[in-house]
Amino acid sequence: MSDASFLSLEKLTLAYGDTVAVKDLDLSIRKGELMAFLGPSGCGKTTTMRSIAGLLTPASGRISLDGIDITRVSANKRSVGLVFQSYALFPHLSVFENVAFGLRLKKMPASDIETRVTAGLKSVGLSKFASRKPAELSGGQQQRVALARSMVMEPKVLLLDEPLSNLDARLRLEMRTELQRVQKETGVTMIFVTHDQGEALSLADRIVVMLNGAIEQIGTPEDIYNRPVSRFVADFVGFENIFAVEGGKLRAANGPIALSESLPPDTAGLAWRPRMVTLGSGPFQGTVRGASFSGSTREYLLDTPLGAIKAEEDAGLAAHQPGTELTFDLPVAKAARLERFG
Amino acid sequence: MTPRIFSPLVLFLVVAFLIGPFFIIVAASLSGGETLAFPPQGFSLKWVAKVFTVESFRESFAVSMFLAIGGTAMALVLGIPASYALSRYKLPFGETIRTIVSLPIIVPGIIVGLALLRYIVVPFGFNITLALFLAHTALVLPYAVRVVSASLNNLRSDIEEAAVLLGSSRAGAFFRVVMPNIRSGILAAFILGFVTSFNQVPVSLFLSGPGVRTLPIDMLSYMEITYDPSVAALSALLAFMSIGIVFLAERFLGFSRYV
């Protein structure tokens, strides 16, 4: 085992009955990495996470962790922690006993349990709440108890299911900082599942974008944001002008359009964010159909022979009124080059 | 008559109808006379005292207690896993199973009693105590499943997965995090089952036999021979026992949430 494949999934296929949720998935995760599984609901991200936890047995494929094949190892012997979206605290136990639960099962001496639980609660800032019941805590506090409960077990991998989605904006920022701190302090390998690209981009070291039970793209937040490789990822991260490329030509509403620059042969599409569209000069013609002002920028919707185009300009520039004819350009140099256009 | 007077009047009549017999029984049991009568003739506690001296009452009380406690415990032993399976897994015919389990609530006791006697107890030669025990278990089972299911449905199922990921086995998770959280539901089911079994007449009527009968059946046969106020005294004592149990259950469990 190298550090590059601390946790690895090989040809992993997961199914619920006859419904295949994830097909032939390959993925390697480094030790100490903070990884995000990003995708819309039903893409298989939660299913994949549950299989890493051992709550779902793969139909085929292999999962190995720290050099050990854990595909058939039961969930209670994997050293994998999971913070549930609903936190799943035990309602009948105090905060202290919730955190101590796993340590007691390990038959650890009471004094060690006391020390570890106290330290765990202190690190999430909940020392004062040790004797409370979960129902007496706010959602954010419950989540931190759940985090402490998993972390005192010193898991090899910590999984988090939608860790920020139930929190309000202020708590979200707090929890994001909290997770980064825990990760930095303990060096634990973390994987979190989210449908929110903002969360994934701001928190993760690397992002796995999933769709229909398969990986669309793996990369750093910069890779995903600036260099999407498929139409789905481009659309997901805000490229709103996406065109297929066939035989080096752009496939537009009015037929193929030759491009000024030649493209690598495996180019399947090109995509531009609205602000990458140049207005006022260029080879294309369009009519402003709508304009909206959003403070620092103005957004335009253009009717063009290529189809509808969304463009964005600094609000400092003069506004284009609806109905105006405009020339514009889609600069190939700025575009994201898509390898797949499925 | 205006509705404003009408509805309190109806309420009063309903309450009188429900509670009235109870007062009549209590009054009759304190009678000084020799026969069961209302209004009571004089005042005396001798009939209340006599209840405790009647040998057959003591025996049938023991039988009833055994059936109510044992039958309800057995119904819970069967009913808790059944409720768990019905609420946690998508079973084939799950709804059908639920309906079958609750049939004894719907089918009149007299039919259940007759059917048990005619098709199970007689052909298979069950002894009376076993037959009564099985019948009471079956009678209480629907209440056990209903009440336990209600508290299971209020409990999130992911806490079991959380327990497993913290090192517990699946079975361990059930005993460590499910059972403690449905404990008051189980206790409520036990009390409801106990009261139902203890007061059960029709089924016991068919299944009681020589030497073994439940308290309500024994009271019926006692009355056929001896028409004195001790039956009223016993009824009043049993009624107070039920009220006490339900009062405590309501006080400590919020019993009415479950039934």
XYZ file of C-alpha atoms in Angstrom:
601
model
C 0.000 0.000 0.000
C 1.226 3.445 -0.798
C -0.094 6.603 0.786
C -1.808 7.408 -2.491
C -4.225 4.527 -2.065
C -4.907 4.519 1.662
C -8.545 3.848 0.860
C -9.243 2.307 -2.485
C -12.376 1.210 -4.261
C -11.884 -1.162 -7.180
C -14.558 -2.015 -9.719
C -17.119 -1.384 -7.018
C -20.702 -2.193 -7.989
C -23.500 -1.476 -5.528
C -27.124 -2.446 -5.898
C -30.399 -2.311 -4.028
C -32.121 -5.483 -5.140
C -32.139 -5.325 -8.925
C -31.478 -1.596 -9.060
C -27.813 -0.856 -9.695
C -26.897 2.346 -7.864
C -23.165 2.430 -8.555
C -21.386 0.652 -11.410
C -17.687 -0.352 -11.658
C -16.392 2.531 -9.592
C -12.629 2.969 -9.165
C -11.257 5.479 -6.691
C -8.123 5.973 -4.624
C -8.003 8.276 -1.645
C -4.802 9.433 0.026
C -4.117 9.261 3.707
C -5.165 12.466 5.452
C -7.099 13.762 2.495
C -10.337 15.734 2.794
C -12.471 14.407 -0.005
C -15.910 15.477 -1.206
C -18.410 13.289 -3.055
C -20.441 15.802 -5.030
C -23.498 15.173 -7.133
C -27.267 15.511 -7.410
C -29.523 13.229 -5.369
C -29.600 9.716 -6.732
C -26.081 9.908 -8.180
C -24.774 7.177 -5.889
C -22.657 9.319 -3.580
C -24.449 8.308 -0.380
C -24.588 4.679 -1.494
C -20.826 4.691 -2.059
C -20.290 6.221 1.359
C -22.502 3.601 3.013
C -20.521 0.833 1.364
C -17.265 2.278 2.729
C -18.886 2.274 6.181
C -19.945 -1.343 5.704
C -23.668 -0.626 5.918
C -24.104 -1.940 2.388
C -22.379 -5.006 0.969
C -21.071 -4.531 -2.575
C -22.559 -6.684 -5.332
C -19.022 -6.943 -6.713
C -15.675 -5.211 -6.442
C -13.238 -4.571 -3.655
C -12.732 -2.005 -0.907
C -9.396 -1.826 0.856
C -8.358 0.382 3.729
C -4.829 0.804 5.025
C -3.673 -2.218 3.049
C -6.414 -4.524 4.284
C -9.248 -5.853 2.150
C -12.365 -4.797 4.098
C -14.956 -5.705 1.463
C -16.401 -8.441 3.699
C -15.435 -6.984 7.068
C -18.550 -6.124 9.046
C -19.349 -2.480 9.798
C -18.541 -2.761 13.511
C -14.949 -3.871 12.860
C -13.833 -1.432 10.172
C -12.555 1.563 12.141
C -14.685 3.800 9.972
C -16.663 6.609 11.613
C -19.828 8.125 10.206
C -21.527 11.371 11.165
C -25.110 10.967 10.028
C -27.062 13.743 8.386
C -29.605 13.498 11.217
C -26.718 13.061 13.725
C -28.338 9.825 15.058
C -27.533 10.550 18.686
C -28.917 8.079 21.220
C -31.864 9.911 22.781
C -31.796 8.003 26.079
C -28.137 8.721 26.821
C -26.482 11.909 28.031
C -24.015 13.727 25.813
C -21.184 12.177 27.825
C -22.576 8.656 27.432
C -23.188 9.181 23.726
C -19.525 9.999 23.235
C -18.460 7.172 25.572
C -20.649 4.578 23.808
C -18.019 3.120 21.504
C -15.255 3.288 24.109
C -17.398 1.328 26.582
C -17.926 -1.353 23.945
C -14.159 -1.578 23.596
C -14.052 -2.391 27.324
C -11.664 0.468 27.911
C -10.903 1.237 31.600
C -13.341 3.775 33.032
C -10.633 6.331 33.813
C -9.385 6.254 30.185
C -12.938 6.658 28.941
C -13.416 9.645 31.221
C -10.208 11.233 29.922
C -10.982 10.649 26.251
C -14.608 11.724 26.415
C -13.722 14.849 28.352
C -11.027 15.722 25.828
C -13.396 14.946 22.944
C -16.127 17.177 24.312
C -13.641 19.925 25.060
C -12.332 19.883 21.505
C -15.816 20.510 20.120
C -16.520 23.119 22.796
C -19.256 21.202 24.589
C -17.666 20.462 27.982
C -20.479 22.252 29.784
C -23.123 20.088 28.145
C -21.807 16.654 29.164
C -24.787 15.806 31.348
C -27.490 17.079 28.987
C -29.675 14.858 26.859
C -29.424 15.259 23.054
C -32.959 16.691 22.884
C -31.796 19.622 25.017
C -29.188 20.691 22.448
C -29.471 22.736 19.261
C -28.901 21.076 15.887
C -25.398 22.461 15.605
C -24.485 21.227 19.085
C -25.935 17.791 18.339
C -23.794 17.588 15.252
C -20.672 18.407 17.242
C -21.570 15.660 19.724
C -21.902 13.259 16.786
C -18.511 14.420 15.512
C -16.901 13.914 18.934
C -18.579 10.511 19.273
C -16.965 9.354 16.039
C -13.602 11.024 16.637
C -12.924 9.540 20.111
C -12.887 6.160 18.368
C -9.871 7.360 16.357
C -11.263 6.051 13.069
C -9.042 5.516 10.042
C -11.637 7.230 7.901
C -14.351 9.650 8.980
C -17.407 9.860 6.748
C -19.847 12.760 6.934
C -23.261 12.721 5.301
C -24.287 16.229 4.169
C -22.529 17.782 7.184
C -23.557 21.365 6.471
C -26.964 21.032 4.882
C -29.060 21.166 8.084
C -27.300 24.236 9.451
C -28.033 27.906 8.982
C -25.506 30.159 7.251
C -23.617 31.216 10.389
C -23.344 27.691 11.811
C -22.320 26.434 8.402
C -19.236 28.625 8.425
C -18.505 27.584 12.015
C -18.824 23.880 11.203
C -16.703 24.225 8.071
C -13.929 25.742 10.168
C -14.466 23.053 12.781
C -14.115 20.225 10.267
C -10.969 21.733 8.783
C -9.504 22.116 12.258
C -10.303 18.516 13.254
C -8.817 17.303 10.011
C -5.655 19.332 10.461
C -5.207 18.378 14.119
C -5.844 14.676 13.814
C -4.809 14.058 10.222
C -7.826 11.770 9.802
C -8.881 10.906 6.277
C -12.278 12.515 5.727
C -14.910 11.996 3.102
C -18.044 14.052 3.010
C -21.063 13.766 0.805
C -22.796 16.867 -0.494
C -25.043 18.105 -3.272
C -23.820 21.684 -2.816
C -20.900 22.636 -5.065
C -20.061 25.618 -2.872
C -19.514 23.329 0.130
C -17.358 20.949 -1.864
C -15.271 23.710 -3.432
C -14.607 25.534 -0.181
C -13.889 22.541 2.038
C -12.379 19.681 0.076
C -8.813 18.916 -0.991
C -10.231 16.916 -3.873
C -13.712 16.503 -5.255
C -15.292 13.442 -6.839
C -18.197 14.538 -9.021
C -20.696 11.725 -9.493
C -23.623 11.198 -11.834
C -25.829 8.151 -12.400
C -23.686 5.850 -10.309
C -20.395 6.699 -11.986
C -17.588 9.206 -11.510
C -17.766 12.156 -13.889
C -14.578 13.824 -12.749
C -12.037 13.755 -9.935
C -9.938 16.784 -9.222
C -8.970 19.659 -6.975
C -11.577 22.390 -6.473
C -9.668 24.501 -9.031
C -9.756 21.664 -11.564
C -13.450 21.138 -11.136
C -14.309 24.828 -11.161
C -12.038 25.909 -14.029
C -11.522 22.767 -16.088
C -14.649 20.623 -16.107
C -14.255 17.673 -18.463
C -17.882 16.785 -19.125
C -21.022 18.637 -20.002
C -22.616 17.648 -16.683
C -19.731 18.981 -14.563
C -19.514 22.166 -16.639
C -23.210 22.794 -16.148
C -22.987 21.918 -12.438
C -20.265 24.499 -11.748
C -21.879 27.315 -13.684
C -20.774 27.170 -17.319
C -24.013 28.275 -18.916
C -23.008 28.332 -22.594
C -22.192 24.779 -23.587
C -21.760 23.528 -27.152
C -20.900 20.175 -28.642
C -17.919 20.016 -31.008
C -17.965 17.713 -34.020
C -15.091 17.444 -36.485
C -13.480 20.572 -35.075
C -16.671 22.581 -35.538
C -19.105 23.978 -33.012
C -22.573 22.394 -33.275
C -24.984 25.323 -33.032
C -28.716 25.797 -33.606
C -28.156 27.042 -37.171
C -25.617 24.383 -38.157
C -21.871 23.748 -37.621
C -19.633 26.747 -37.109
C -15.949 26.619 -37.975
C -13.646 27.759 -35.199
C -10.724 30.119 -35.592
C -8.420 27.818 -33.657
C -7.877 24.120 -34.146
C -8.773 21.880 -31.246
C -7.256 18.631 -29.963
C -8.998 15.708 -31.677
C -10.643 14.390 -28.485
C -12.572 17.596 -27.880
C -16.247 16.781 -27.485
C -17.463 20.204 -26.467
C -16.647 23.729 -25.390
C -18.164 25.663 -22.510
C -18.100 29.310 -21.452
C -19.186 31.001 -18.263
C -21.325 34.100 -18.933
C -18.431 36.388 -17.995
C -16.157 34.690 -20.592
C -18.370 35.941 -23.412
C -16.966 39.110 -25.052
C -19.671 41.646 -25.957
C -19.350 44.413 -28.550
C -16.897 42.736 -30.872
C -16.434 39.373 -32.561
C -17.775 37.265 -35.400
C -21.257 36.550 -33.991
C -24.465 38.576 -33.986
C -27.227 38.562 -31.404
C -30.155 40.496 -30.019
C -30.431 41.411 -26.347
C -33.597 39.744 -25.086
C -33.239 40.406 -21.393
C -30.926 42.144 -18.943
C -30.635 41.954 -15.192
C -28.558 43.969 -12.782
C -26.950 42.124 -9.865
C -24.857 44.798 -8.157
C -21.351 44.356 -9.436
C -22.372 42.869 -12.779
C -25.070 42.931 -15.432
C -26.321 39.719 -16.986
C -27.651 39.530 -20.525
C -29.635 36.942 -22.349
C -28.978 37.056 -26.095
C -30.998 35.546 -28.941
C -28.443 34.386 -31.482
C -28.269 32.050 -34.483
C -26.207 29.748 -32.223
C -29.070 29.552 -29.747
C -29.554 31.435 -26.468
C -26.343 32.872 -24.997
C -25.843 34.149 -21.486
C -23.285 36.911 -21.053
C -22.093 39.003 -18.123
C -20.317 42.349 -17.982
C -19.068 44.665 -15.258
C -21.874 46.890 -14.072
C -19.531 49.850 -14.593
C -19.849 49.470 -18.370
C -22.759 51.057 -20.230
C -25.913 48.911 -20.200
C -27.205 47.289 -23.386
C -30.955 47.835 -23.722
C -33.226 44.908 -24.629
C -33.793 44.824 -28.390
C -30.262 46.084 -29.238
C -28.249 44.219 -31.843
C -24.806 43.227 -30.564
C -21.735 41.537 -31.913
C -20.053 39.091 -29.585
C -17.308 36.502 -29.382
C -16.865 33.131 -27.720
C -13.082 33.091 -27.244
C -11.837 29.539 -27.651
C -8.755 30.273 -25.530
C -10.915 30.941 -22.467
C -13.336 28.036 -22.962
C -13.395 24.871 -20.908
C -12.607 21.985 -23.224
C -14.955 19.045 -22.598
C -13.817 15.489 -23.271
C -17.278 14.027 -22.906
C -20.583 15.391 -24.044
C -22.980 12.696 -22.747
C -84.350 23.276 24.706
C -81.393 25.308 23.488
C -78.150 23.573 22.445
C -76.394 25.393 25.252
C -78.299 23.451 27.884
C -78.643 20.388 25.700
C -74.986 19.443 25.270
C -73.947 19.630 28.957
C -77.029 17.561 29.722
C -76.011 14.879 27.219
C -72.509 14.944 28.656
C -73.904 14.494 32.153
C -76.064 11.550 31.041
C -73.139 9.863 29.288
C -70.879 10.271 32.308
C -73.652 9.042 34.640
C -74.198 6.053 32.376
C -70.489 5.212 32.374
C -69.687 5.793 36.025
C -73.082 5.122 37.587
C -72.755 1.311 37.721
C -69.434 1.697 39.466
C -71.032 3.723 42.279
C -73.899 1.263 42.524
C -71.448 -1.624 42.910
C -69.379 0.178 45.502
C -72.546 1.067 47.441
C -73.928 -2.469 47.161
C -70.687 -3.965 48.421
C -70.920 -1.897 51.605
C -74.391 -3.212 52.332
C -75.262 -4.752 55.718
C -77.943 -7.002 54.168
C -77.698 -10.642 53.159
C -78.451 -10.331 49.420
C -77.104 -8.277 46.560
C -79.318 -5.220 46.522
C -79.440 -1.553 45.699
C -79.986 0.694 47.546
C -77.871 -1.039 50.243
C -79.455 -2.070 53.516
C -77.313 -0.546 56.263
C -73.566 -0.285 56.230
C -70.965 -2.974 56.847
C -67.525 -4.037 55.666
C -68.251 -7.724 56.264
C -68.719 -8.553 52.572
C -65.462 -6.900 51.657
C -63.808 -8.992 54.373
C -65.557 -12.138 53.157
C -64.020 -11.826 49.676
C -60.638 -12.681 51.140
C -61.950 -15.806 52.874
C -63.525 -17.469 49.829
C -61.141 -20.245 48.791
C -62.193 -20.329 45.107
C -61.719 -16.557 44.755
C -58.164 -16.883 46.012
C -57.440 -19.716 43.565
C -59.019 -18.059 40.548
C -57.346 -14.756 41.417
C -54.011 -16.581 41.239
C -54.997 -18.085 37.864
C -56.017 -14.681 36.525
C -52.816 -13.063 37.752
C -50.753 -15.834 36.188
C -52.594 -15.447 32.855
C -52.466 -11.675 32.876
C -48.776 -11.464 33.751
C -47.569 -14.594 31.925
C -49.785 -14.173 28.859
C -48.863 -10.515 28.480
C -45.159 -11.259 28.950
C -45.405 -13.975 26.307
C -47.304 -11.635 23.978
C -44.481 -9.101 24.366
C -41.803 -11.728 23.730
C -43.560 -12.485 20.445
C -44.853 -8.988 19.780
C -41.662 -6.931 20.177
C -39.689 -8.798 17.467
C -42.807 -8.853 15.285
C -43.289 -5.089 15.650
C -39.601 -4.538 14.978
C -39.709 -6.578 11.794
C -42.928 -4.882 10.644
C -41.610 -1.392 11.235
C -38.006 -1.807 10.033
C -38.198 -4.141 7.066
C -40.283 -4.089 3.963
C -41.794 -7.522 4.389
C -43.732 -9.310 1.700
C -47.377 -9.252 2.838
C -46.413 -6.910 5.680
C -49.862 -5.290 5.691
C -51.574 -8.674 5.653
C -49.501 -9.854 8.597
C -50.383 -6.682 10.495
C -54.085 -7.284 9.825
C -53.921 -10.927 10.905
C -52.110 -10.003 14.093
C -54.810 -7.483 14.982
C -57.742 -9.808 14.195
C -58.432 -10.791 17.836
C -59.318 -7.144 18.512
C -61.953 -7.222 15.790
C -63.387 -10.726 16.119
C -65.817 -11.095 19.063
C -64.250 -12.922 21.986
C -67.043 -15.447 22.101
C -66.155 -16.612 18.589
C -62.447 -16.743 19.397
C -63.267 -18.786 22.499
C -65.524 -21.211 20.682
C -63.100 -21.623 17.788
C -60.160 -22.257 20.113
C -62.160 -24.827 22.072
C -63.654 -26.632 19.096
C -60.675 -26.706 16.733
C -57.571 -26.529 18.893
C -58.103 -27.427 22.545
C -60.386 -30.446 22.080
C -58.756 -32.055 19.006
C -55.228 -31.665 20.346
C -56.126 -32.427 23.952
C -54.518 -29.320 25.468
C -54.772 -29.058 29.222
C -56.883 -26.215 30.531
C -54.088 -24.047 31.904
C -52.079 -24.244 28.685
C -55.174 -23.505 26.588
C -56.002 -20.459 28.719
C -52.394 -19.286 28.586
C -52.241 -19.519 24.785
C -55.634 -17.874 24.379
C -54.674 -14.941 26.593
C -51.342 -14.569 24.788
C -53.189 -14.408 21.468
C -55.706 -11.909 22.858
C -53.057 -9.561 24.174
C -50.724 -9.860 21.159
C -52.571 -7.269 19.011
C -52.311 -4.665 21.777
C -48.635 -5.444 22.264
C -47.883 -5.108 18.541
C -49.892 -1.919 18.205
C -48.428 -0.093 21.155
C -44.832 -1.238 20.592
C -45.089 -0.408 16.868
C -46.221 3.098 17.734
C -43.123 3.734 19.814
C -40.811 2.080 17.262
C -42.185 4.301 14.524
C -41.259 7.345 16.603
C -37.676 6.144 16.864
C -35.184 6.870 14.084
C -33.631 3.734 12.667
C -30.238 5.303 11.955
C -29.308 5.177 15.648
C -28.903 1.422 15.187
C -26.465 1.993 12.342
C -24.649 4.551 14.473
C -24.321 1.966 17.263
C -22.985 -0.620 14.811
C -20.372 1.791 13.469
C -19.258 2.414 17.050
C -18.519 -1.293 17.419
C -21.806 -2.876 18.454
C -23.236 -5.982 16.803
C -26.663 -5.728 15.151
C -28.288 -7.624 18.025
C -26.320 -5.557 20.533
C -27.587 -2.385 18.897
C -31.167 -3.578 19.400
C -30.656 -4.136 23.120
C -28.433 -1.086 23.706
C -30.207 1.619 21.755
C -33.627 0.368 20.609
C -34.959 -1.282 23.755
C -34.071 1.572 26.147
C -35.863 4.022 23.872
C -39.087 2.023 23.567
C -39.125 1.002 27.234
C -42.085 3.158 28.165
C -43.993 1.855 25.125
C -43.307 -1.700 26.266
C -44.455 -0.880 29.786
C -47.611 0.742 28.406
C -48.260 -2.354 26.283
C -47.778 -4.518 29.355
C -50.304 -2.567 31.395
C -52.858 -2.495 28.601
C -52.359 -6.223 28.047
C -52.586 -6.977 31.746
C -55.878 -5.124 32.156
C -57.305 -6.651 28.959
C -56.382 -10.173 30.000
C -57.514 -9.764 33.585
C -60.963 -8.525 32.588
C -61.414 -11.021 29.774
C -64.648 -13.069 30.025
C -65.890 -14.679 26.758
C -62.757 -16.589 25.790
C -62.084 -17.739 29.328
C -65.706 -18.830 29.610
C -65.199 -21.470 26.924
C -61.778 -22.593 28.038
C -62.211 -22.720 31.806
C -62.686 -26.227 33.115
C -62.716 -28.265 36.295
C -60.458 -26.791 38.922
C -59.022 -24.060 36.691
C -60.920 -20.864 36.033
C -60.222 -17.180 35.892
C -61.550 -14.763 38.461
C -64.337 -13.240 36.335
C -65.632 -16.731 35.464
C -65.414 -17.780 39.084
C -67.460 -14.729 40.066
C -70.138 -15.687 37.543
C -70.459 -19.204 38.903
C -70.329 -17.962 42.504
C -73.307 -15.715 41.770
C -75.286 -18.600 40.335
C -75.147 -20.280 43.764
C -74.673 -17.542 46.338
C -76.427 -14.236 45.820
C -74.653 -12.204 48.481
C -72.932 -8.778 48.217
C -69.411 -10.274 48.286
C -69.406 -10.376 44.473
C -70.098 -6.648 44.443
C -67.311 -6.163 46.974
C -64.884 -8.127 44.810
C -65.927 -6.203 41.681
C -65.329 -2.938 43.486
C -61.883 -4.110 44.639
C -60.944 -5.129 41.077
C -62.219 -1.853 39.689
C -60.059 0.040 42.200
C -57.085 -2.090 41.201
C -57.567 -1.242 37.495
C -58.052 2.438 38.242
C -54.887 2.423 40.358
C -52.823 0.781 37.647
C -54.051 3.078 34.895
C -53.631 6.127 37.135
C -50.005 5.214 37.858
C -49.394 4.454 34.193
C -50.800 7.801 33.139
C -48.827 9.569 35.836
C -45.454 8.047 34.961
C -45.740 7.109 31.289
C -48.316 9.407 29.774
C -50.262 6.226 29.068
C -52.903 7.934 26.907
C -50.253 8.637 24.260
C -50.146 4.947 23.460
C -53.802 3.857 23.457
